[in-house]
Amino acid sequence: MRDDLFIIRSLKSCLRNQLTSIAYNYRFAHEISHILYGDHDAQAVYQFSEYGKRGEELLVHKNAIRMLMSIEMPTNVNGFMEYYHVPSWLEHYADESFKSLIVTE
């Protein structure tokens, strides 16, 4: 129970970060990816960062992109990137997810 409360408080704290232009629903998918796919032993409280390019942060960015594309498949990668204000350095991963989801559909 204590871990659940910690996760909820951490999620609320991260989503309140107003210092980013990244869309709220992308940040939400990012944080949910931490909960679903993250290394729970290595996680600590932090603010959302669009610049997390290593380790778990990169994996979570990739999972957030895939999660959002799975919910509603975009017509193209550029539209997806613009709609969610995904950082441009993640375009390669968005393109990979887009291509893999088109093949499976």
mmCIF file of C-alpha atoms in Angstrom:
data_model
loop_
_atom_site.group_PDB
_atom_site.id
_atom_site.type_symbol
_atom_site.label_atom_id
_atom_site.label_comp_id
_atom_site.label_asym_id
_atom_site.label_seq_id
_atom_site.Cartn_x
_atom_site.Cartn_y
_atom_site.Cartn_z
ATOM 1 C CA MET A 1 0.000 0.000 0.000
ATOM 2 C CA ARG A 2 2.816 2.405 0.865
ATOM 3 C CA ASP A 3 4.466 1.800 -2.543
ATOM 4 C CA ASP A 4 1.181 2.580 -4.320
ATOM 5 C CA LEU A 5 0.854 5.878 -2.464
ATOM 6 C CA PHE A 6 4.464 6.725 -3.304
ATOM 7 C CA ILE A 7 3.825 6.025 -7.003
ATOM 8 C CA ILE A 8 0.680 8.180 -7.045
ATOM 9 C CA ARG A 9 2.420 11.102 -5.313
ATOM 10 C CA SER A 10 5.410 10.817 -7.655
ATOM 11 C CA LEU A 11 3.137 10.736 -10.697
ATOM 12 C CA LYS A 12 1.233 13.831 -9.554
ATOM 13 C CA SER A 13 4.481 15.673 -8.873
ATOM 14 C CA CYS A 14 5.910 14.874 -12.308
ATOM 15 C CA LEU A 15 2.761 15.826 -14.166
ATOM 16 C CA ARG A 16 2.587 19.221 -12.442
ATOM 17 C CA ASN A 17 5.882 20.240 -14.004
ATOM 18 C CA GLN A 18 4.884 23.322 -15.991
ATOM 19 C CA LEU A 19 8.396 24.032 -17.284
ATOM 20 C CA THR A 20 8.050 21.886 -20.393
ATOM 21 C CA SER A 21 6.273 22.295 -23.712
ATOM 22 C CA ILE A 22 5.693 18.531 -23.953
ATOM 23 C CA ALA A 23 1.983 17.675 -24.136
ATOM 24 C CA TYR A 24 0.357 16.526 -20.896
ATOM 25 C CA ASN A 25 -0.872 13.257 -22.449
ATOM 26 C CA TYR A 26 2.669 12.400 -23.619
ATOM 27 C CA ARG A 27 4.053 13.124 -20.143
ATOM 28 C CA PHE A 28 1.282 10.959 -18.669
ATOM 29 C CA ALA A 29 2.138 8.069 -21.024
ATOM 30 C CA HIS A 30 5.805 8.533 -20.088
ATOM 31 C CA GLU A 31 5.074 8.303 -16.358
ATOM 32 C CA ILE A 32 2.701 5.348 -16.807
ATOM 33 C CA SER A 33 5.511 3.630 -18.726
ATOM 34 C CA HIS A 34 7.713 4.023 -15.654
ATOM 35 C CA ILE A 35 5.074 2.216 -13.607
ATOM 36 C CA LEU A 36 4.380 -0.523 -16.165
ATOM 37 C CA TYR A 37 7.821 -1.164 -17.609
ATOM 38 C CA GLY A 38 10.356 0.588 -15.379
ATOM 39 C CA ASP A 39 12.965 -0.760 -13.044
ATOM 40 C CA HIS A 40 11.146 -0.228 -9.753
ATOM 41 C CA ASP A 41 14.271 -0.856 -7.689
ATOM 42 C CA ALA A 42 16.198 1.896 -9.460
ATOM 43 C CA GLN A 43 13.476 4.558 -9.563
ATOM 44 C CA ALA A 44 13.626 7.718 -7.495
ATOM 45 C CA VAL A 45 11.493 10.855 -7.346
ATOM 46 C CA TYR A 46 12.429 13.345 -10.047
ATOM 47 C CA GLN A 47 10.813 15.877 -12.344
ATOM 48 C CA PHE A 48 9.860 14.908 -15.901
ATOM 49 C CA SER A 49 12.662 15.707 -18.301
ATOM 50 C CA GLU A 50 12.345 15.730 -22.041
ATOM 51 C CA TYR A 51 16.127 15.355 -22.205
ATOM 52 C CA GLY A 52 16.468 11.933 -20.514
ATOM 53 C CA LYS A 53 18.421 10.066 -23.212
ATOM 54 C CA ARG A 54 20.051 7.231 -21.290
ATOM 55 C CA GLY A 55 19.053 4.010 -19.623
ATOM 56 C CA GLU A 56 15.577 3.735 -18.233
ATOM 57 C CA GLU A 57 14.531 7.223 -19.377
ATOM 58 C CA LEU A 58 15.176 6.385 -23.022
ATOM 59 C CA LEU A 59 13.287 3.098 -22.679
ATOM 60 C CA VAL A 60 10.367 4.921 -21.072
ATOM 61 C CA HIS A 61 10.302 7.525 -23.862
ATOM 62 C CA LYS A 62 10.163 4.704 -26.417
ATOM 63 C CA ASN A 63 7.367 2.940 -24.510
ATOM 64 C CA ALA A 64 5.371 6.166 -24.212
ATOM 65 C CA ILE A 65 5.567 6.694 -27.978
ATOM 66 C CA ARG A 66 4.518 3.115 -28.679
ATOM 67 C CA MET A 67 1.698 3.305 -26.122
ATOM 68 C CA LEU A 68 0.219 6.448 -27.657
ATOM 69 C CA MET A 69 0.546 5.115 -31.200
ATOM 70 C CA SER A 70 -1.172 1.886 -30.126
ATOM 71 C CA ILE A 71 -4.120 3.829 -28.744
ATOM 72 C CA GLU A 72 -4.623 5.844 -31.911
ATOM 73 C CA MET A 73 -2.419 5.191 -34.904
ATOM 74 C CA PRO A 74 -1.276 8.491 -36.411
ATOM 75 C CA THR A 75 -1.371 9.043 -40.145
ATOM 76 C CA ASN A 76 2.307 10.045 -40.109
ATOM 77 C CA VAL A 77 5.209 10.517 -37.718
ATOM 78 C CA ASN A 78 5.461 14.291 -38.145
ATOM 79 C CA GLY A 79 1.828 14.766 -37.174
ATOM 80 C CA PHE A 80 2.358 12.596 -34.101
ATOM 81 C CA MET A 81 5.469 14.544 -33.081
ATOM 82 C CA GLU A 82 3.720 17.885 -33.495
ATOM 83 C CA TYR A 83 0.491 16.853 -31.754
ATOM 84 C CA TYR A 84 2.245 15.583 -28.611
ATOM 85 C CA HIS A 85 5.162 18.057 -28.796
ATOM 86 C CA VAL A 86 7.567 15.133 -28.611
ATOM 87 C CA PRO A 87 11.210 16.307 -28.570
ATOM 88 C CA SER A 88 12.749 16.134 -32.037
ATOM 89 C CA TRP A 89 15.615 13.912 -30.875
ATOM 90 C CA LEU A 90 12.996 11.139 -30.371
ATOM 91 C CA GLU A 91 11.819 11.228 -34.002
ATOM 92 C CA HIS A 92 13.932 8.189 -34.915
ATOM 93 C CA TYR A 93 12.185 6.125 -32.215
ATOM 94 C CA ALA A 94 8.769 7.432 -33.235
ATOM 95 C CA ASP A 95 9.533 6.425 -36.827
ATOM 96 C CA GLU A 96 10.598 2.932 -35.691
ATOM 97 C CA SER A 97 7.391 2.491 -33.676
ATOM 98 C CA PHE A 98 5.267 3.813 -36.524
ATOM 99 C CA LYS A 99 6.800 1.367 -39.015
ATOM 100 C CA SER A 100 6.529 -1.627 -36.675
ATOM 101 C CA LEU A 101 2.887 -0.884 -35.858
ATOM 102 C CA ILE A 102 1.948 -0.469 -39.527
ATOM 103 C CA VAL A 103 3.428 -3.896 -40.268
ATOM 104 C CA THR A 104 1.449 -5.575 -37.470
ATOM 105 C CA GLU A 105 -1.882 -3.963 -38.322
#
